[in-house]
Short mmCIF file of C-alpha atoms and ligand atoms in Angstrom, two decimals:
data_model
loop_
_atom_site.label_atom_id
_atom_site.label_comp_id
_atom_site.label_asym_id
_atom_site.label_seq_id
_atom_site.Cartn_x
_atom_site.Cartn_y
_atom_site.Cartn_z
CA UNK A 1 3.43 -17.06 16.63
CA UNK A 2 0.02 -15.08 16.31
CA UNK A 3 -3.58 -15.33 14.42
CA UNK A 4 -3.03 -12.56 12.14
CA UNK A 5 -6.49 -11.29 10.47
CA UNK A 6 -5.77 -9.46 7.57
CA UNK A 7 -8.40 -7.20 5.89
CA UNK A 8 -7.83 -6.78 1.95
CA UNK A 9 -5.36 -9.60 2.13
CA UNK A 10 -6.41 -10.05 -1.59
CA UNK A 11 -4.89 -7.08 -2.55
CA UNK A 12 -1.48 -6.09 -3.91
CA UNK A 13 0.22 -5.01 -0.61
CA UNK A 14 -1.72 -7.59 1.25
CA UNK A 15 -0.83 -10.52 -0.80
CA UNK A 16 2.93 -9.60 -0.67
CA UNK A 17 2.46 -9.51 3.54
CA UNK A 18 0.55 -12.78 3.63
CA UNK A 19 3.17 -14.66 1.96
CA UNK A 20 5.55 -12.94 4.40
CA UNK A 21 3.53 -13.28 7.62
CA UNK A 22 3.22 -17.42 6.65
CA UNK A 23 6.62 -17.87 5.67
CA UNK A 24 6.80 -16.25 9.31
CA UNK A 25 5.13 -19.10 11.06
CA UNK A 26 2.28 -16.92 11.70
CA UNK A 27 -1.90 -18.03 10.70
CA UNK A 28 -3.77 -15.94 8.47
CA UNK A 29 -7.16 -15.50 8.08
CA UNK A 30 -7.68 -12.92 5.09
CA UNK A 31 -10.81 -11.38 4.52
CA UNK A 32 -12.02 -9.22 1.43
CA UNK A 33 -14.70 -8.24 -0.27
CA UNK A 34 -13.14 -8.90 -3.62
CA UNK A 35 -13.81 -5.63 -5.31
CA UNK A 36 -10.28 -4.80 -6.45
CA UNK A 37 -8.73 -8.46 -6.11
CA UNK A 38 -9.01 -12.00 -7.48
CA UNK A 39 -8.94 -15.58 -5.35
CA UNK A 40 -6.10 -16.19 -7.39
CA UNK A 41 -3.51 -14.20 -5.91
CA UNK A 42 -4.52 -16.21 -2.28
CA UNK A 43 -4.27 -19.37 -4.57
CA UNK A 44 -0.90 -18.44 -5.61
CA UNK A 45 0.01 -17.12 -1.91
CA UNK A 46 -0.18 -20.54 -0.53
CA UNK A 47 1.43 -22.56 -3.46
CA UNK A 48 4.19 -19.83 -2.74
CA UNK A 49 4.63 -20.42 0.82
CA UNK A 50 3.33 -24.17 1.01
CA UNK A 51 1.49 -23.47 3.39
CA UNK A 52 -2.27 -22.56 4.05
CA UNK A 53 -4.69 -19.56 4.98
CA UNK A 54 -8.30 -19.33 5.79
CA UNK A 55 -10.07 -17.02 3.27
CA UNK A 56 -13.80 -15.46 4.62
CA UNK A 57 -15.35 -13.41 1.60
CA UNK A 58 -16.28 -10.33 3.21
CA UNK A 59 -16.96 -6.52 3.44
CA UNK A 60 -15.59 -4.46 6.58
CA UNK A 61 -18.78 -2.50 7.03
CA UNK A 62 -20.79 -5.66 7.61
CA UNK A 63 -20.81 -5.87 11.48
CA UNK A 64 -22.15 -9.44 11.70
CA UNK A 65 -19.50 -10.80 9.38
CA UNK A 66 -17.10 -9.34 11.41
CA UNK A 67 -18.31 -10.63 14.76
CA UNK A 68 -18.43 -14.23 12.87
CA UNK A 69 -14.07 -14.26 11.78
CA UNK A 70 -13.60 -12.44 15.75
CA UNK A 71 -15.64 -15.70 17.29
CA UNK A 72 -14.50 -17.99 15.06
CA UNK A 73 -10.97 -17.72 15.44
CA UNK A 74 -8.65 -16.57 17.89
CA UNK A 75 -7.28 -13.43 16.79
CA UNK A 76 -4.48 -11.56 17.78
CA UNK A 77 -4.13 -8.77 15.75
CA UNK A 78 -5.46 -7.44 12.26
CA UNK A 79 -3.49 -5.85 9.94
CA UNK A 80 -6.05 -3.76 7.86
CA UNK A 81 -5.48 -2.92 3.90
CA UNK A 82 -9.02 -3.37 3.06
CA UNK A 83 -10.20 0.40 1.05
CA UNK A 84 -10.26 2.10 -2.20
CA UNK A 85 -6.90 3.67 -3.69
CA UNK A 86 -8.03 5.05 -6.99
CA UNK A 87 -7.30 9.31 -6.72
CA UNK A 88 -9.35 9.78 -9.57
CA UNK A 89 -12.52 7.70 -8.75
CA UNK A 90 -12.02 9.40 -5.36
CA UNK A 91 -13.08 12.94 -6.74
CA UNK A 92 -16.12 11.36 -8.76
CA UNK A 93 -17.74 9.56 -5.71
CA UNK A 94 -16.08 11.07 -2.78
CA UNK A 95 -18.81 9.42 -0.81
CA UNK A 96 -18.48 5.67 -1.66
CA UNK A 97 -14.28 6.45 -0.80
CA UNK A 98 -15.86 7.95 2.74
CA UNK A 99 -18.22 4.59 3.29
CA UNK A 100 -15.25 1.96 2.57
CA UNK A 101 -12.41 3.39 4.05
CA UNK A 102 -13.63 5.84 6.50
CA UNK A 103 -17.43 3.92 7.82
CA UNK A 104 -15.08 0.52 6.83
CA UNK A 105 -12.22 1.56 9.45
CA UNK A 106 -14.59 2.33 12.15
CA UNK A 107 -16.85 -0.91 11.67
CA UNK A 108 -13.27 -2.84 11.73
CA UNK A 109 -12.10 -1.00 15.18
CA UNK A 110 -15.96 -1.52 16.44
CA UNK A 111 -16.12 -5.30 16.03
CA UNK A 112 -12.20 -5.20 17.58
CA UNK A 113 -13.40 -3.70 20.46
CA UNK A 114 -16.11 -6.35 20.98
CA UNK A 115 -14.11 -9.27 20.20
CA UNK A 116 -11.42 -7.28 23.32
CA UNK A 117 -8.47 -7.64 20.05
CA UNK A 118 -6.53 -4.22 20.38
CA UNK A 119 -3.42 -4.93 18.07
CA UNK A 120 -3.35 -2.84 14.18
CA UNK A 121 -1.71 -1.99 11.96
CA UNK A 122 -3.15 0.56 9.57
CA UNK A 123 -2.22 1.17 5.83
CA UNK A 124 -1.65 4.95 6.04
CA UNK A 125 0.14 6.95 3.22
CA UNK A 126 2.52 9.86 2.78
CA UNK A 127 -0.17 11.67 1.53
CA UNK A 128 -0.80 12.97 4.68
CA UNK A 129 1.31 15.38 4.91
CA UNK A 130 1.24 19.02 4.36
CA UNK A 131 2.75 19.39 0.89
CA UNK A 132 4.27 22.62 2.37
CA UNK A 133 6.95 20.02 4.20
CA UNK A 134 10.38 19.91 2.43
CA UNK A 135 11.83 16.04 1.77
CA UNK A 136 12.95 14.10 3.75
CA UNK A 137 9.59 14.23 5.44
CA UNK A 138 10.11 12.81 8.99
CA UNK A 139 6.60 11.58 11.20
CA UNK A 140 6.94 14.90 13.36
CA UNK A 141 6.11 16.77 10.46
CA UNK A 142 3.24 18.38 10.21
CA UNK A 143 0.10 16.51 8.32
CA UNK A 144 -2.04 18.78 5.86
CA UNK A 145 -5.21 18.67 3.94
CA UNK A 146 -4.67 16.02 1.08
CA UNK A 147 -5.23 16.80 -2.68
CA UNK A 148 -7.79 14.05 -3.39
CA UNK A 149 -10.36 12.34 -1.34
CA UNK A 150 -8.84 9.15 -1.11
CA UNK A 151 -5.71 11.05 0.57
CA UNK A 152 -8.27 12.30 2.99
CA UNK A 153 -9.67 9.16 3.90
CA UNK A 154 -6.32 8.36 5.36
CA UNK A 155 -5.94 10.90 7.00
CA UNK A 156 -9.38 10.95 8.87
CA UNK A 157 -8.70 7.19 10.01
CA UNK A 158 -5.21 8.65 11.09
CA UNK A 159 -6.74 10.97 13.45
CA UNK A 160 -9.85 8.81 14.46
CA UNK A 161 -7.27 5.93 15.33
CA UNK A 162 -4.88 8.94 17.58
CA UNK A 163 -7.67 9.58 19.70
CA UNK A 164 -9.19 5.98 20.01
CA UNK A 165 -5.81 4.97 21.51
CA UNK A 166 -5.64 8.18 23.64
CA UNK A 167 -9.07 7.60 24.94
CA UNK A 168 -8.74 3.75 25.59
CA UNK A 169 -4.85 2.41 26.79
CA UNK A 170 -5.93 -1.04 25.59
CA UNK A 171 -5.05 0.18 21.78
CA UNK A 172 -1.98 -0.55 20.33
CA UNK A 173 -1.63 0.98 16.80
CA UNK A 174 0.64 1.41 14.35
CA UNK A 175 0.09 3.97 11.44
CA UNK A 176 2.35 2.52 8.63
CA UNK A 177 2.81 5.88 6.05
CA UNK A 178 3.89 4.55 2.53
CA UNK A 179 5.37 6.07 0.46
CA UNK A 180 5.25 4.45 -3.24
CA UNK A 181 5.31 0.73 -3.20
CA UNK A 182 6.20 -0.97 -6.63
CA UNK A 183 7.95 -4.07 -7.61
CA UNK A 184 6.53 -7.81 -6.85
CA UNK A 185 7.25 -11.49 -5.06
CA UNK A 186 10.54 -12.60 -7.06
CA UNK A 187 8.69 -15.51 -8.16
CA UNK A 188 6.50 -13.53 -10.57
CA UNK A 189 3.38 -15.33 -9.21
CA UNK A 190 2.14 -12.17 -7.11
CA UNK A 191 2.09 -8.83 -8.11
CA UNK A 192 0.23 -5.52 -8.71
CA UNK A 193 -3.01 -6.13 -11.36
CA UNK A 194 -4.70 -2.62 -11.07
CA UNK A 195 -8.08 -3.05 -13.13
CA UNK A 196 -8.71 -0.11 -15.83
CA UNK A 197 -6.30 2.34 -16.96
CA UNK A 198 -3.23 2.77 -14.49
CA UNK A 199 -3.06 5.64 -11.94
CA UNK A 200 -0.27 5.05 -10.59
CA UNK A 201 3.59 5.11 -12.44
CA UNK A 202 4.85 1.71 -11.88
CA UNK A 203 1.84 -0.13 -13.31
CA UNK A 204 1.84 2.47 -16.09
CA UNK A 205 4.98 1.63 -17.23
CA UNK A 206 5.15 -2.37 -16.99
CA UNK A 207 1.61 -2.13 -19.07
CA UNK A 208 3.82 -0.12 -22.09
CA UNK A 209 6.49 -2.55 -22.42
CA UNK A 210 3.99 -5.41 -22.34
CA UNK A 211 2.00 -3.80 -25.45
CA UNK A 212 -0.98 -3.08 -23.40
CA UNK A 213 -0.42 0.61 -23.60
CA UNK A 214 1.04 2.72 -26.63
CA UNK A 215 3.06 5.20 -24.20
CA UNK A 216 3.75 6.60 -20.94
CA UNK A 217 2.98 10.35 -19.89
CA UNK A 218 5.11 11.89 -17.64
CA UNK A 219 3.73 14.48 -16.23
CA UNK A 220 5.32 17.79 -15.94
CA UNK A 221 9.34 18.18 -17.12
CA UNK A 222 9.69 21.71 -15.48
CA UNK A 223 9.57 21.08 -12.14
CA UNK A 224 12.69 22.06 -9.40
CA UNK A 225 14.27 18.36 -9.56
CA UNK A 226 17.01 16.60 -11.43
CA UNK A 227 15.53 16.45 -14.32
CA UNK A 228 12.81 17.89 -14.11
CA UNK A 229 10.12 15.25 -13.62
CA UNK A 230 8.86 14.47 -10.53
CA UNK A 231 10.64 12.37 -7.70
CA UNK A 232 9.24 9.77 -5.44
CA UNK A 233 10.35 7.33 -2.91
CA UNK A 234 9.67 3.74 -4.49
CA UNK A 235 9.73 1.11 -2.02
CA UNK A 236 9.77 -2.83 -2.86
CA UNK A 237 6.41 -4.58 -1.73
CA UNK A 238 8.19 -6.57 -0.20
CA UNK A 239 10.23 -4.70 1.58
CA UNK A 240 6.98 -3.18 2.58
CA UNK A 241 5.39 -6.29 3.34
CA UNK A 242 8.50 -7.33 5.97
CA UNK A 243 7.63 -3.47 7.53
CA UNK A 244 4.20 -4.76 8.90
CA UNK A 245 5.38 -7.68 10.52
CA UNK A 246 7.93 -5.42 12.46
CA UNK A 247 5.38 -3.22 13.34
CA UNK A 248 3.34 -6.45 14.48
CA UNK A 249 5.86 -7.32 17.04
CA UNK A 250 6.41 -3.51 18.33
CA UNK A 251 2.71 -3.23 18.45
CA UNK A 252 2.20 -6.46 20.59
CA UNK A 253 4.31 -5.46 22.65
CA UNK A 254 3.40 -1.40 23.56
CA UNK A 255 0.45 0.77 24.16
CA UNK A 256 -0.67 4.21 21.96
CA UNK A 257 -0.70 5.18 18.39
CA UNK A 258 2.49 5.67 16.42
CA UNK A 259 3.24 6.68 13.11
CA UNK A 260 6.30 5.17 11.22
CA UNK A 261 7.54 6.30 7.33
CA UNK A 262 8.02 3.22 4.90
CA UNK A 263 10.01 4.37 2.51
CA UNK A 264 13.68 4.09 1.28
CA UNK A 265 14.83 7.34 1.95
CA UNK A 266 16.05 7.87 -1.49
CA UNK A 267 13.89 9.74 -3.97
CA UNK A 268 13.66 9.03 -8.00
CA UNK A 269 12.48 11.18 -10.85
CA UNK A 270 9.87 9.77 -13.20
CA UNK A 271 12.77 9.88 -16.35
CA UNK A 272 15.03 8.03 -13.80
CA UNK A 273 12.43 4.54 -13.28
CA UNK A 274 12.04 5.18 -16.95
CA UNK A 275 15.25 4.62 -18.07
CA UNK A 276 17.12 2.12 -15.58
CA UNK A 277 13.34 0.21 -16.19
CA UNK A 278 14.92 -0.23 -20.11
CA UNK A 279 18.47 -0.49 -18.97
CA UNK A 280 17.80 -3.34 -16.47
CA UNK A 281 15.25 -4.86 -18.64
CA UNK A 282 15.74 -4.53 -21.83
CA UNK A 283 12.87 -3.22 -22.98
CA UNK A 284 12.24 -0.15 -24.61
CA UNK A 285 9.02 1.93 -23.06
CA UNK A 286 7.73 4.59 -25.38
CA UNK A 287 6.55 7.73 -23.94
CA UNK A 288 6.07 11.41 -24.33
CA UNK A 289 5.94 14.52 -22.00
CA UNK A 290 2.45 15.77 -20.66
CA UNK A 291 1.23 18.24 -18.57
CA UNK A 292 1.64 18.43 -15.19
CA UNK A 293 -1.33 16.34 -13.06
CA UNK A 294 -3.49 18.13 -10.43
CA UNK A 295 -2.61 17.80 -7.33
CA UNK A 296 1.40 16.18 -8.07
CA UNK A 297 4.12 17.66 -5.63
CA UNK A 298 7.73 17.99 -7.28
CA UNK A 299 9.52 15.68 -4.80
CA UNK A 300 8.08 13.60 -2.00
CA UNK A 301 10.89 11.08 -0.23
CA UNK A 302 10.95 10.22 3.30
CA UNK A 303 12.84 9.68 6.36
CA UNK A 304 12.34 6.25 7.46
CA UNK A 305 15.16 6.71 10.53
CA UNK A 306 12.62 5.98 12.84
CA UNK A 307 11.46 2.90 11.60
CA UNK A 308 14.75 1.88 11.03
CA UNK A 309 15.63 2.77 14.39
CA UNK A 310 12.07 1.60 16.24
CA UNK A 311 10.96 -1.05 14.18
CA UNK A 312 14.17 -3.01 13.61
CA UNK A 313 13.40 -2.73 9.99
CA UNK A 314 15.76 -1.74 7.15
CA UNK A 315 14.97 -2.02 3.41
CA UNK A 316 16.73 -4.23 1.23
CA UNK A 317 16.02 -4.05 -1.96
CA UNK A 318 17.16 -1.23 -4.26
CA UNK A 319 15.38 0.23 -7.62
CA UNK A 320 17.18 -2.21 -9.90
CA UNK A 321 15.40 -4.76 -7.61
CA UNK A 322 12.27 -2.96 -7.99
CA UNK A 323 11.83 -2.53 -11.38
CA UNK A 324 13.37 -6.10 -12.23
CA UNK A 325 10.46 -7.78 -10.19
CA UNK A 326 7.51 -5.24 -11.51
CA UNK A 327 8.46 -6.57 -15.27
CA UNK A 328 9.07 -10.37 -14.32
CA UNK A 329 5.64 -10.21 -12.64
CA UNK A 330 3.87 -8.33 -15.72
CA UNK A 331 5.67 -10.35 -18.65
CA UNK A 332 4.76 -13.54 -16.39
CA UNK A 333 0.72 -12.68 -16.25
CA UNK A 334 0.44 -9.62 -19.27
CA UNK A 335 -3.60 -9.69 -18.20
CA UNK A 336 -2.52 -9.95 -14.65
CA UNK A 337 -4.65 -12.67 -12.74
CA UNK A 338 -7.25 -12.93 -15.73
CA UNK A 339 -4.59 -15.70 -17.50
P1 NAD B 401 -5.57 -3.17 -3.36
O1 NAD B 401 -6.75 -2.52 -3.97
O2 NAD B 401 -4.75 -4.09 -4.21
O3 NAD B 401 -5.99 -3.95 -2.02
C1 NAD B 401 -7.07 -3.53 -1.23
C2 NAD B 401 -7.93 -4.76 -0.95
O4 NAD B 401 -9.03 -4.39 -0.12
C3 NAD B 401 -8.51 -5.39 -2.22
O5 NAD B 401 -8.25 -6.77 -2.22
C4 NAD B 401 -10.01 -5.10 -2.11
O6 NAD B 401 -10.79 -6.11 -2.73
C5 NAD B 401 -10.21 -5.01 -0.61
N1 NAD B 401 -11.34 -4.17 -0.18
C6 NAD B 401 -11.66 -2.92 -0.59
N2 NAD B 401 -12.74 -2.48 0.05
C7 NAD B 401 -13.10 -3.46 0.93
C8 NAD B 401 -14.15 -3.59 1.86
N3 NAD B 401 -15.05 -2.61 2.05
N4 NAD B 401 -14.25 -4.75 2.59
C9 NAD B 401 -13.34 -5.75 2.40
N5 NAD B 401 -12.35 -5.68 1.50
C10 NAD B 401 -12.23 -4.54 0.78
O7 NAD B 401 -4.63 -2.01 -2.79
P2 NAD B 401 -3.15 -2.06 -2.21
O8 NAD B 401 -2.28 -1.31 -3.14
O9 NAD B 401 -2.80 -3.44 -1.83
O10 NAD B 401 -3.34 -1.15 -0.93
C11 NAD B 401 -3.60 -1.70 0.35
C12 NAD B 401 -3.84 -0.57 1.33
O11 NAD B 401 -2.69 0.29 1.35
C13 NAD B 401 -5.02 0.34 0.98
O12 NAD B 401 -5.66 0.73 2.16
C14 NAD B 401 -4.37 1.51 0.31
O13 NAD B 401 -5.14 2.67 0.41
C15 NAD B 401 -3.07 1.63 1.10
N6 NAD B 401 -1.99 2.31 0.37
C16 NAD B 401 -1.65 1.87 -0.86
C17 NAD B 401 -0.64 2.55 -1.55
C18 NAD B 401 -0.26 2.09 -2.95
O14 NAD B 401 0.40 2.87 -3.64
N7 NAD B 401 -0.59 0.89 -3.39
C19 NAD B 401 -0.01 3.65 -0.98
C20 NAD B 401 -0.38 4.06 0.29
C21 NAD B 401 -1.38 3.37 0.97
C1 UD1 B 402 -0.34 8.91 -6.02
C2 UD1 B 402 -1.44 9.70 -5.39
C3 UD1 B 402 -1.39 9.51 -3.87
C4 UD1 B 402 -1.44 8.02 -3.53
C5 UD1 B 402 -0.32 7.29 -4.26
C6 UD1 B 402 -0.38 5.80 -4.05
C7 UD1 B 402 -1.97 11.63 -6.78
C8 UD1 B 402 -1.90 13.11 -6.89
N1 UD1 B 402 -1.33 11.12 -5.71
O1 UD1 B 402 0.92 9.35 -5.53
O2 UD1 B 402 -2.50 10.16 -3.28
O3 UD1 B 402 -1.27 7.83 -2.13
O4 UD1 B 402 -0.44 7.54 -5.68
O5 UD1 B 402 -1.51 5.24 -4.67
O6 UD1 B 402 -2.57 10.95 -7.60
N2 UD1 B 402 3.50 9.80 -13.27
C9 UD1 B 402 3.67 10.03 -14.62
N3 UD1 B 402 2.89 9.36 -15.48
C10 UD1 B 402 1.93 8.45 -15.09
C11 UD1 B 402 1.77 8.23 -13.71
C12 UD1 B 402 2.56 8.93 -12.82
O7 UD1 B 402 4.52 10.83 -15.02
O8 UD1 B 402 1.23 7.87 -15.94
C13 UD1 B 402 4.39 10.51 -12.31
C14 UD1 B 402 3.67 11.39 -11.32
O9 UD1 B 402 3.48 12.67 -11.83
C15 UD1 B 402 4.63 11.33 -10.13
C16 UD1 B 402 5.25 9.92 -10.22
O10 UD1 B 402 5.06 9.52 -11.56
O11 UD1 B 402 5.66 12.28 -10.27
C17 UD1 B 402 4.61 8.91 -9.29
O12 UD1 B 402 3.19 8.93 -9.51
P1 UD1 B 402 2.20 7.88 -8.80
O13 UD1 B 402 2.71 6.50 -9.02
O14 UD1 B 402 0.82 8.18 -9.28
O15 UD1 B 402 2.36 8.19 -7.25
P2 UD1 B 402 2.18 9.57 -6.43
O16 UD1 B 402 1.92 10.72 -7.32
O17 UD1 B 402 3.34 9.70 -5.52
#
């Protein structure tokens, strides 16, 4: 069992993998600065699992507080979700994205290096690839120039990470692409509480059946799919969150930088989550068509064969699953962690 620090371990992704990592065996020490998360969700984490975390309030680009979790606990690897997400608030202040997640990741790898912990895992996303790829997209793919700042963010860490581990053999990190996580602990207790106005589909739509939102947009109904809306690869958090701790164990055991896909494999259109969202749930979710949005590919899915194959990991859970949870979660906390 290992001392897992886990940076953003507030967070929607993060809370999912600390429940995971402690039902594990492993300790956690989270630490976040709190600016897209609530205490709550850690509350709820260890009345989940029974079973306790150490919390340190904290940013990533403050060097000091990092040097104080390294010496104050024995860590043995980090697993590191702390960063900004939001593709729109990425264009307005692309510089604030580059600070967090791009200054962030370096002050994070910095105070490793000092502390002599070489283990990560990095929250990467498909957006790194070249949108010229055809799905499935498979990690020998070529990456591209993303859309949106935030997508670039990524892929700058990617790259800095690459040739950290090429220039130093004590590195041993994994590059864990997403591709669109949705869906929440079965419990209900822990899921996804994005502040403002949703970006993101899955959020969107659990927000309209609750009343919090007159109607969905779906964006674009011409494009070469099914259907014509636009198909993703949804992936349950937890499913996601049970990804990292394979990773963990590859990574604590080998040397270099590697980049796995976390996905099902199986892509979705937009009018698909729609509708089996209502069917499973039984709730209706109004909505109209829109134009498309900037920067939206038709179809994005992925090969995950080598994670699969590398990783020892396999998905479980299918879109029923994932669309089930999202709504118990949202009717179970309507103003997320604010009730
Ligand atoms: P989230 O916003 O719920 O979690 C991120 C956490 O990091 C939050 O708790 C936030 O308070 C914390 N944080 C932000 N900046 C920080 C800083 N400077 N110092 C310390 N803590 C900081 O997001 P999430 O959906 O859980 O995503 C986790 C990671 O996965 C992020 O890096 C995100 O970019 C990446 N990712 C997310 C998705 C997605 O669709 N959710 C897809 C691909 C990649
Ligand atoms: C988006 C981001 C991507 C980021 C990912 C995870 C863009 C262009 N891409 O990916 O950089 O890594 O989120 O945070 O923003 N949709 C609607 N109506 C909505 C919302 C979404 O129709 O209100 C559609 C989209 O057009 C898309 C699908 O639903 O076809 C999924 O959208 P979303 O959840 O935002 O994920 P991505 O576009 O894959």
């Amino acid at each position: 069992m290992a001392n897992i620090l886990v940076t953003g371990g507030a967070g929607y992704i993060g809370s999912h993998t600390c429940v995971e990592l402690l039902n594990a065996g492993h300790s956690v020490v989270v630490f976040d600065n709190l600016s897209n998360s609530s205490e709550e969700a850690l509350v709820r984490v260890q009345a989940l699992t029974a079973k306790s975390l150490i919390f340190v309030e904290g940013d990533i680009r403050d060097a000091n507080a990092l040097d104080q979790v390294f010496a104050a606990h024995q860590i043995d690897a980090v697993i590191h979700f702390a960063g900004l997400k939001a593709v729109g608030e990425s264009q307005q202040i692309p510089l604030v994205y580059f600070d967090n997640n791009i200054a962030g990741s370096i002050s994070l790898v910095q105070a490793m290096q000092r502390a002599n912990v070489f283990n990560l895992v990095f929250s990467s996303s498909a957006t790194v690839y070249d949108e010229a790829n055809i799905s499935p997209l498979n990690e020998d793919m070529p990456t591209g120039m993303p859309s949106n700042n935030y997508g670039y963010t990524k892929l700058i860490v990617e790259q800095m990470l690459q040739k950290l581990a090429i220039a130093d053999a004590r590195w041993s990190i994994a590059l864990l692409r997403y591709f669109n996580p949705v869906g929440a602990h079965k419990s209900g207790r822990i899921g996804e509480d994005p502040q403002g106005i949703p970006n993101n589909l899955m959020p969107y739509v659990t927000q309209v059946a609750v009343g919090r939102r007159e109607k969905l947009s779906i964006f674009g109904q011409d494009y070469d799919t099914v259907d014509g809306t636009g198909v993703r690869d949804y992936i349950h958090v937890v499913d996601l969150a049970n990804a990292h701790l394979c990773a963990l164990n590859n990574r604590l055991e080998a040397a270099g930088c590697r980049a796995w896909n976390i996905g099902t494999g199986n892509g979705s259109s937009v009018l698909e989550v729609k509708n089996t969202f209502e069917q499973v749930n039984g709730v209706a979710v109004a909505f109209e068509f829109a134009p498309r949005r900037e920067g939206d590919v038709a179809t994005s899915f992925a090969d995950n064969a080598r994670a699969i194959a590398e990783l020892g990991w396999k998905p479980q859970y299918t879109l029923e699953d994932m669309l089930a949870d999202s709504w118990n979660w949202q009717k179970q906390n309507p103003e997320g962690y604010k009730k």
